[in-house]
mmCIF file of N, CA and C in Angstrom:
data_model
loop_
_atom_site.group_PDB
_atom_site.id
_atom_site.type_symbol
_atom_site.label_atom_id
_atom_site.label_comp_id
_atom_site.label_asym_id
_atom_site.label_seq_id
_atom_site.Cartn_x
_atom_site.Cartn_y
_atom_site.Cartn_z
ATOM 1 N N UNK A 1 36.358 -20.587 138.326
ATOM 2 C CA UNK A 1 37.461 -20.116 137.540
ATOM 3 C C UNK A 1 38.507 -19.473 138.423
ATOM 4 N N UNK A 2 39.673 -19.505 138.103
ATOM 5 C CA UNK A 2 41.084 -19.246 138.711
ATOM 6 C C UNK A 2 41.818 -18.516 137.672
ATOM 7 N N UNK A 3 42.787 -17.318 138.389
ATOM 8 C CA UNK A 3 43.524 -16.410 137.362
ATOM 9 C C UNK A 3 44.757 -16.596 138.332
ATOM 10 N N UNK A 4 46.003 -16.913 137.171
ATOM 11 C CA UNK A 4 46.974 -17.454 137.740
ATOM 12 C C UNK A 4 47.963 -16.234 137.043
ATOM 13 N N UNK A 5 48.878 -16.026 138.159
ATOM 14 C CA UNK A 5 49.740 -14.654 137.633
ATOM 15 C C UNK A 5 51.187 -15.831 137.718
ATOM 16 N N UNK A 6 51.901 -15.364 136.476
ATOM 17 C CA UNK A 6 53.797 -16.058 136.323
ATOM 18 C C UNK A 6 54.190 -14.954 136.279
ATOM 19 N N UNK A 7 55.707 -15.585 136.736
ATOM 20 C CA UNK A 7 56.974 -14.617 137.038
ATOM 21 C C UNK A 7 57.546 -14.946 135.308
ATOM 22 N N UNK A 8 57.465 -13.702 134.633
ATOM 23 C CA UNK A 8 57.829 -14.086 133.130
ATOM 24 C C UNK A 8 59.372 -14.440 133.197
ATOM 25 N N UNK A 9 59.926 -14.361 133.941
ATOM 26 C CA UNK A 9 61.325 -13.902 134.099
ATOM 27 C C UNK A 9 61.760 -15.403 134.313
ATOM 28 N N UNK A 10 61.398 -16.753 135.199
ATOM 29 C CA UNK A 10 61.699 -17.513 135.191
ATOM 30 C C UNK A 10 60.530 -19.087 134.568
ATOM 31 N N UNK A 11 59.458 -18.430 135.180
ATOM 32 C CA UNK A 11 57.956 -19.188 134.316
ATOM 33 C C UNK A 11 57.078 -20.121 135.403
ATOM 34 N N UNK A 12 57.750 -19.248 136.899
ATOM 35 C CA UNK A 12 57.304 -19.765 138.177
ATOM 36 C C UNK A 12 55.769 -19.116 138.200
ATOM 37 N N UNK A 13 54.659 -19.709 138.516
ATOM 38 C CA UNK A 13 53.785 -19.355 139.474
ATOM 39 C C UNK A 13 53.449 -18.556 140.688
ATOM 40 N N UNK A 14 53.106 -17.430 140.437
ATOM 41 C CA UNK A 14 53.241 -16.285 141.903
ATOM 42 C C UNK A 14 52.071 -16.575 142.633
ATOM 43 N N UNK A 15 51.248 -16.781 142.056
ATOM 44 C CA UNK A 15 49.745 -16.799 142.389
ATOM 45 C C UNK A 15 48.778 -17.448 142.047
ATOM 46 N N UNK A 16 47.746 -18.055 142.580
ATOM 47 C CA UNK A 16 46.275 -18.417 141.800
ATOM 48 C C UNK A 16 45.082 -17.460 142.736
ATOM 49 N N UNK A 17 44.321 -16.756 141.773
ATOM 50 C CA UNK A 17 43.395 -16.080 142.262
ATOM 51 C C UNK A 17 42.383 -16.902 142.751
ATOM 52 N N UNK A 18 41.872 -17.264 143.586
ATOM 53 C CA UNK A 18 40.555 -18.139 143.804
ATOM 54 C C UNK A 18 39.241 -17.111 143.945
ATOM 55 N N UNK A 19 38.012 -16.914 143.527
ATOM 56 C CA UNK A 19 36.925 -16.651 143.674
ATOM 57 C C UNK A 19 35.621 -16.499 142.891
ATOM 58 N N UNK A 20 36.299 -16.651 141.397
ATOM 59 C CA UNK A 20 34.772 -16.963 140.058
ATOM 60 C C UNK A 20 34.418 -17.636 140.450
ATOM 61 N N UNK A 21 32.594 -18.187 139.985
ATOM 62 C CA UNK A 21 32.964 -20.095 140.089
ATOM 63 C C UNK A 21 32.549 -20.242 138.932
ATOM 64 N N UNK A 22 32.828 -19.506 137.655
ATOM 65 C CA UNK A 22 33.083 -20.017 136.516
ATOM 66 C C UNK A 22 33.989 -19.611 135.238
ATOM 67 N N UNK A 23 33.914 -19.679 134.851
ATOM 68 C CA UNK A 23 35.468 -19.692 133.964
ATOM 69 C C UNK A 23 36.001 -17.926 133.714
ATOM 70 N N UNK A 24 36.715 -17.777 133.622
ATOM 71 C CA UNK A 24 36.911 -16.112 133.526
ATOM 72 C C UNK A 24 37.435 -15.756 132.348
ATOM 73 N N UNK A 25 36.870 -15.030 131.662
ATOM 74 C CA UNK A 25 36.837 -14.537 130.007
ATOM 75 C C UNK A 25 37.268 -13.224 130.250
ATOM 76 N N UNK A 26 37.742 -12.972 130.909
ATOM 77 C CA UNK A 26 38.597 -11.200 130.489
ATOM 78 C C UNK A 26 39.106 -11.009 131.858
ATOM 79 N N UNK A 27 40.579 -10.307 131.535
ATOM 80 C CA UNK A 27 41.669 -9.661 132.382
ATOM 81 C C UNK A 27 41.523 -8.288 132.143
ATOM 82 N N UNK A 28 42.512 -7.336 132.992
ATOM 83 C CA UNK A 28 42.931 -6.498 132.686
ATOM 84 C C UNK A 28 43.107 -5.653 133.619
ATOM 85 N N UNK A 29 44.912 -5.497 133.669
ATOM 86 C CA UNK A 29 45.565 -4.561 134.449
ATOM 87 C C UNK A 29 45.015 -2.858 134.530
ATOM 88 N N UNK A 30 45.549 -2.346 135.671
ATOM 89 C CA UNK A 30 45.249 -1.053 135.985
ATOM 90 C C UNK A 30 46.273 0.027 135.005
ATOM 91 N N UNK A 31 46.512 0.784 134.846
ATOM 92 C CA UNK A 31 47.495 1.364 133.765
ATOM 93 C C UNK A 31 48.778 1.567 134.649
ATOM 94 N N UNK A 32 48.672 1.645 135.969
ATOM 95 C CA UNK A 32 49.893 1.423 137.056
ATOM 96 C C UNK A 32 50.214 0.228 137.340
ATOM 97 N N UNK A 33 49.681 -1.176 136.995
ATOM 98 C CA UNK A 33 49.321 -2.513 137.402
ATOM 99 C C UNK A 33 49.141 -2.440 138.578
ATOM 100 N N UNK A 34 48.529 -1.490 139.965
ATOM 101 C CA UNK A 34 48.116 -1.693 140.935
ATOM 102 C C UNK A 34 47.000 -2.450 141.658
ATOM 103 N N UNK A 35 46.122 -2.502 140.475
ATOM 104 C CA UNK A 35 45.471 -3.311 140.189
ATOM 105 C C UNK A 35 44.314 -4.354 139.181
ATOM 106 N N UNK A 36 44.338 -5.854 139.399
ATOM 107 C CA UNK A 36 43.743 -6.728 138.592
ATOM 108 C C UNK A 36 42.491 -6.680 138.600
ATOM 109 N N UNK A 37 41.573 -6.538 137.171
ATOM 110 C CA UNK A 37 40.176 -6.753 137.589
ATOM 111 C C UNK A 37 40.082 -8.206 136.720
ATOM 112 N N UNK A 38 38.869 -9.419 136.922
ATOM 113 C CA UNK A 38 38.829 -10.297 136.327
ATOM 114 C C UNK A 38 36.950 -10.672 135.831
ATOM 115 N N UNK A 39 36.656 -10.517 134.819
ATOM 116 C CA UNK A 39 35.149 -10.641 134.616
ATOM 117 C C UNK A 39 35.067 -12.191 133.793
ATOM 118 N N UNK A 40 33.870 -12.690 134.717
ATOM 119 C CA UNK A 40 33.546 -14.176 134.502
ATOM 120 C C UNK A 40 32.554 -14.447 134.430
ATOM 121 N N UNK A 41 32.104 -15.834 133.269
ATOM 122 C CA UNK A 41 30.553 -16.179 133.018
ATOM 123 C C UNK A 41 29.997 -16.192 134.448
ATOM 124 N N UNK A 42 30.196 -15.952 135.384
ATOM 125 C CA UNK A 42 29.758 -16.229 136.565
ATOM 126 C C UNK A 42 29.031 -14.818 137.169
ATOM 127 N N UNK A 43 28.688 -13.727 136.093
ATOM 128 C CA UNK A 43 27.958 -12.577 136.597
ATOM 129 C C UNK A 43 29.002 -11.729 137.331
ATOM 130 N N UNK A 44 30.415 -11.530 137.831
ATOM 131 C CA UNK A 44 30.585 -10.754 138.324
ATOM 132 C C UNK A 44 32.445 -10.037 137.935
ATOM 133 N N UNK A 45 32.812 -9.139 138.024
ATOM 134 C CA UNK A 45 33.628 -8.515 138.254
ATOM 135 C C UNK A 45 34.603 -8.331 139.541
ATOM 136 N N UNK A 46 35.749 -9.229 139.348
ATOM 137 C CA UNK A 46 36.203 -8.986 141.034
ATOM 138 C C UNK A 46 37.576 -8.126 140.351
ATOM 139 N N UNK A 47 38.028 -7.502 141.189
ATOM 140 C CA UNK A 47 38.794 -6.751 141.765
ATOM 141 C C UNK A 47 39.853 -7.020 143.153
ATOM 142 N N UNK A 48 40.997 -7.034 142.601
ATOM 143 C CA UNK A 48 42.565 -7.730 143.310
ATOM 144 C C UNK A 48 43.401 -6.577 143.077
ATOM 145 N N UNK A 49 43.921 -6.818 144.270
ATOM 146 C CA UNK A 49 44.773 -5.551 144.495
ATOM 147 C C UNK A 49 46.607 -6.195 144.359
ATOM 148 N N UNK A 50 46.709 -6.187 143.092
ATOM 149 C CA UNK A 50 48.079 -7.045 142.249
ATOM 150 C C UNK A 50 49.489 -6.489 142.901
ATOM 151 N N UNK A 51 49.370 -5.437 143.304
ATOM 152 C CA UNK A 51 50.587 -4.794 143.853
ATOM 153 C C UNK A 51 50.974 -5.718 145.091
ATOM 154 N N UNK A 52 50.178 -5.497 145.814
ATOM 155 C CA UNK A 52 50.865 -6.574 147.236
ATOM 156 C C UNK A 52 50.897 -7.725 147.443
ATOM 157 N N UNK A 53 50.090 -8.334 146.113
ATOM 158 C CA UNK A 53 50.831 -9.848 145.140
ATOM 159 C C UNK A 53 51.994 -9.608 145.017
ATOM 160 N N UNK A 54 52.773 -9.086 144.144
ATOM 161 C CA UNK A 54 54.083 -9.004 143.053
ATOM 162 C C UNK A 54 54.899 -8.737 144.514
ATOM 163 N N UNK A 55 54.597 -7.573 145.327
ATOM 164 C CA UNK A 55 55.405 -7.158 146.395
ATOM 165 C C UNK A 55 55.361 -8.103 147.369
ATOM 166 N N UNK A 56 54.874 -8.666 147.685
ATOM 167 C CA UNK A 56 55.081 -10.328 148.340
ATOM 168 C C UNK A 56 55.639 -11.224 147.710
ATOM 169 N N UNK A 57 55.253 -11.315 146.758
ATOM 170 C CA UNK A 57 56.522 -12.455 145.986
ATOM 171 C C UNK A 57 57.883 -12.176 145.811
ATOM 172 N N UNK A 58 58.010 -10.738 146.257
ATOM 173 C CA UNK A 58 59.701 -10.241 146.122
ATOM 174 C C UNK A 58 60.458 -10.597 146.925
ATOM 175 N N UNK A 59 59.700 -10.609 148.268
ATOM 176 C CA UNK A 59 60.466 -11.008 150.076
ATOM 177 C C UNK A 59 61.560 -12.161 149.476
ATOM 178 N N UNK A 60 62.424 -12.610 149.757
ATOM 179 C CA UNK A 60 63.653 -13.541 149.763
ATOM 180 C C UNK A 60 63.361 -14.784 150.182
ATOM 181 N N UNK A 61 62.203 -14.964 151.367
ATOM 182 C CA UNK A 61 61.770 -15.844 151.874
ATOM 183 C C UNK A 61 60.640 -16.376 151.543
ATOM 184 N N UNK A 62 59.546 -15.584 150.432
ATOM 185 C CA UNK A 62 58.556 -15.987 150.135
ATOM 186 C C UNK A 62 58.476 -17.193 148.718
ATOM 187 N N UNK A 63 57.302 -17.571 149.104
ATOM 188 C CA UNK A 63 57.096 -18.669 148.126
ATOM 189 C C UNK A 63 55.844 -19.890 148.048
ATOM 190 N N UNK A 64 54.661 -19.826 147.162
ATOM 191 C CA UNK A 64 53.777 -20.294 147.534
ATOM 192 C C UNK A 64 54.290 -21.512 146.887
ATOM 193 N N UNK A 65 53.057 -22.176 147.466
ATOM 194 C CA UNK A 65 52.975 -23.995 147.304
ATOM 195 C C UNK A 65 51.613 -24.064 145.812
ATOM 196 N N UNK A 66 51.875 -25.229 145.801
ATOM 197 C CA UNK A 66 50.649 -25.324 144.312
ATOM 198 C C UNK A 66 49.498 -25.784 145.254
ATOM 199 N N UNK A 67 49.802 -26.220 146.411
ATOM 200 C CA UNK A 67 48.507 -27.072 146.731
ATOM 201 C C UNK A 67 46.992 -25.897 147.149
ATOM 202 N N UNK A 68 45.858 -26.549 146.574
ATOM 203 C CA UNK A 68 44.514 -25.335 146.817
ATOM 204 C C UNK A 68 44.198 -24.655 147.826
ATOM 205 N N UNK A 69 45.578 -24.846 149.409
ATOM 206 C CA UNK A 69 45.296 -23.947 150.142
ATOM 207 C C UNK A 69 46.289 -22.297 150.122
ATOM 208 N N UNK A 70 46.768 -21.929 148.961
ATOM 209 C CA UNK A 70 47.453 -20.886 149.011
ATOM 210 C C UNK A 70 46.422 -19.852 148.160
ATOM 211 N N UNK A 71 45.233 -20.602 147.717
ATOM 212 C CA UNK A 71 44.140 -19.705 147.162
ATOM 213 C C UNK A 71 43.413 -18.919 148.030
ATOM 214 N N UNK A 72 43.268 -19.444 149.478
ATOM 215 C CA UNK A 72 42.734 -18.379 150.520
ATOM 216 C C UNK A 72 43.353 -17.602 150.798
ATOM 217 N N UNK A 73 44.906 -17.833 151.264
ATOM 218 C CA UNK A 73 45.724 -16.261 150.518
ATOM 219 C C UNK A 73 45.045 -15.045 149.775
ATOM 220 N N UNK A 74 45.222 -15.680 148.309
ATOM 221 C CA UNK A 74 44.811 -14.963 146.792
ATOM 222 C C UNK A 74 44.103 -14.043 147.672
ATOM 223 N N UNK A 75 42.762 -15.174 147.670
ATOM 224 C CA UNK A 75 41.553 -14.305 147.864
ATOM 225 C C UNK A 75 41.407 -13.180 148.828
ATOM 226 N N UNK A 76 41.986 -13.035 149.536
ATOM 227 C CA UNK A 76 42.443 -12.019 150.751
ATOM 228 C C UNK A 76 42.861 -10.560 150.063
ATOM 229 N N UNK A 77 43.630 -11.078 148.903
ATOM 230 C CA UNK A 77 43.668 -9.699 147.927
ATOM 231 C C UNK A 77 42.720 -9.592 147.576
ATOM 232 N N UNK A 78 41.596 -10.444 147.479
ATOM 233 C CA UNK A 78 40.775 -9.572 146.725
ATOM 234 C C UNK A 78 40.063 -8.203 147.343
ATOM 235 N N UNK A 79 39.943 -7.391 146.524
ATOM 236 C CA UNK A 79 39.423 -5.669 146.606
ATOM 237 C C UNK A 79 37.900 -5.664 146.698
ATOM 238 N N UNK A 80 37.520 -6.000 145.624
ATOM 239 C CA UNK A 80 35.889 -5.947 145.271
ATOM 240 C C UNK A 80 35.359 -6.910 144.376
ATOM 241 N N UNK A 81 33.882 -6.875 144.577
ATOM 242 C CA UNK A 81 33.284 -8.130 143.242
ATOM 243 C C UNK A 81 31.789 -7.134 143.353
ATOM 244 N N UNK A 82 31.833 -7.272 141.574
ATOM 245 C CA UNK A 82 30.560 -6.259 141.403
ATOM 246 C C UNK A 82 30.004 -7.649 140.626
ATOM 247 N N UNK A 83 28.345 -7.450 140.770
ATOM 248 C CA UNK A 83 28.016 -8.851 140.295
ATOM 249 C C UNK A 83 27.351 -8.035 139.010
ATOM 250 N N UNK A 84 26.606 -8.719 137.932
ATOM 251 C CA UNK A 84 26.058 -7.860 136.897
ATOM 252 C C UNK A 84 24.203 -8.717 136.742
ATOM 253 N N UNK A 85 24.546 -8.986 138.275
ATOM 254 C CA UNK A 85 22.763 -9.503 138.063
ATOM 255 C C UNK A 85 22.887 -10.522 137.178
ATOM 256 N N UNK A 86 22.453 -10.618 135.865
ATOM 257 C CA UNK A 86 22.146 -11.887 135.328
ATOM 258 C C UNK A 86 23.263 -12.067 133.854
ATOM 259 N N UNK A 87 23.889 -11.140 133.813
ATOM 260 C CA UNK A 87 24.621 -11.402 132.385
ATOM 261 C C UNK A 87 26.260 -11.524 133.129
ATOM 262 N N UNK A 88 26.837 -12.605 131.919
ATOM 263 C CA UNK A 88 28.089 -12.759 131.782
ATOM 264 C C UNK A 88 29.332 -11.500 131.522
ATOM 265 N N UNK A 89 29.977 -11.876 132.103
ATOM 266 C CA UNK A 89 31.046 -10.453 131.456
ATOM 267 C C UNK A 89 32.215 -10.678 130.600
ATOM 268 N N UNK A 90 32.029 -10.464 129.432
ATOM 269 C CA UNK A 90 33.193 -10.861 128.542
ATOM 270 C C UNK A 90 34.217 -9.741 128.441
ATOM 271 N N UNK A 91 34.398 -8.615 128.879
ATOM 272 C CA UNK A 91 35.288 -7.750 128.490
ATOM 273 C C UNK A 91 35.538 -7.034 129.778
ATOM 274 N N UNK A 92 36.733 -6.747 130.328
ATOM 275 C CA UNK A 92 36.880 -5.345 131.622
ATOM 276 C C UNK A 92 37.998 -4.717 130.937
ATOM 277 N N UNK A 93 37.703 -3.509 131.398
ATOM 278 C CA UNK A 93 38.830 -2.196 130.845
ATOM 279 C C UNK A 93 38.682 -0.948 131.743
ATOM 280 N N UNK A 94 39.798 -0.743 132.304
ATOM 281 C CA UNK A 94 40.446 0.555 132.708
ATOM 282 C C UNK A 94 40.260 1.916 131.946
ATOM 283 N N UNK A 95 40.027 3.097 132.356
ATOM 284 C CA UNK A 95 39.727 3.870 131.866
ATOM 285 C C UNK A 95 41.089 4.634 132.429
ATOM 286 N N UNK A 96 42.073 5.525 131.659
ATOM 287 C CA UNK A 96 43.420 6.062 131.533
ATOM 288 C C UNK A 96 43.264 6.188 132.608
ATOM 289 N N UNK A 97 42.861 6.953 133.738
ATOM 290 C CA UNK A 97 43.241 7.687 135.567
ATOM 291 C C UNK A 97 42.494 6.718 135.957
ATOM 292 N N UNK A 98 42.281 5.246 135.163
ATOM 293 C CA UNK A 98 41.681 4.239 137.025
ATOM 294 C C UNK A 98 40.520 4.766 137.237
ATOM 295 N N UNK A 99 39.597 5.812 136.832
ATOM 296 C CA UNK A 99 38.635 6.276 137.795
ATOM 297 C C UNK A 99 37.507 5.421 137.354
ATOM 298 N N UNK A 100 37.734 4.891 136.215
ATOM 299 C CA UNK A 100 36.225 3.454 136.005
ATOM 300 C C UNK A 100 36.712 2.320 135.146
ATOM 301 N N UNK A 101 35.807 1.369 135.776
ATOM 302 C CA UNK A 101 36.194 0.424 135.055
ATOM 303 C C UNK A 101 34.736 -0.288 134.585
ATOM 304 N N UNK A 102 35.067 -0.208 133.226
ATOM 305 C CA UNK A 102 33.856 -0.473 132.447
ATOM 306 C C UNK A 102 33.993 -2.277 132.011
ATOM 307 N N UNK A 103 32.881 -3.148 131.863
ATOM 308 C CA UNK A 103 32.510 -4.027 131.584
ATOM 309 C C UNK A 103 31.332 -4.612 130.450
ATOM 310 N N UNK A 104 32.071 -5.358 129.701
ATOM 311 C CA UNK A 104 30.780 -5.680 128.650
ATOM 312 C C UNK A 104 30.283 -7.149 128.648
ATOM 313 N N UNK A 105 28.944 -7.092 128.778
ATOM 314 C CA UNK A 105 28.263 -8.414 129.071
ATOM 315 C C UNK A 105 27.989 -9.552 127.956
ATOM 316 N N UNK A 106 27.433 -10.517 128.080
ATOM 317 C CA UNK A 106 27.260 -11.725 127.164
ATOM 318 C C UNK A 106 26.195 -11.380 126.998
ATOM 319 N N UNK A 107 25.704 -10.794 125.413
ATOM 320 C CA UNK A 107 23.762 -10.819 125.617
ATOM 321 C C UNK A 107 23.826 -11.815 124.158
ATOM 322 N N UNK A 108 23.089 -13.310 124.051
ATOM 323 C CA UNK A 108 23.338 -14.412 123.092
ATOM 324 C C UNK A 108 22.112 -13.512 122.024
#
């Protein structure tokens, strides 16, 4: 799974996150948007640091390509990946000061 950030402003592509390897069922910004967490059937929680995304895409000169090598980029933002052992994660959420970020799992 891949989390793809647009420029709402024109409907360009800033980014593709590369690192689930399966589909990703919940977003959710930091309350500063400093940073992205993304939880996926794939057991884990990663963590992207969105600010020096957006602030790279501002440069005058910048500009990624669609082709699947601007995902090793992405992934370079990434911050952290918490795995959850054996369950899926359908939900991530910020807690008001950032200081946790809570996750809720797939139990069928």
């Amino acid at each position: 799974g891949s989390v793809r950030l647009w420029d709402i402003s024109n409907g360009s592509i800033v980014t593709t996150l590369m690192g689930h390897s399966d589909t990703v069922t919940s977003l959710a910004f930091s309350h500063d948007s400093g940073v992205l967490s993304s939880g996926s059937l794939d057991c884990t929680v990663r963590i992207w640091d969105s600010r020096t995304l957006l602030d790279d895409a501002k440069e005058p000169d910048f500009s990624f390509n669609t082709s699947a090598s601007h995902g090793t980029a992405a992934t370079q933002r990434q911050l952290a990946c918490f795995p959850t052992k054996s369950t899926s994660v359908l939900n991530v959420h910020f807690t008001y000061r950032n200081l946790l970020l809570a996750s809720g799992p797939y139990v069928p």
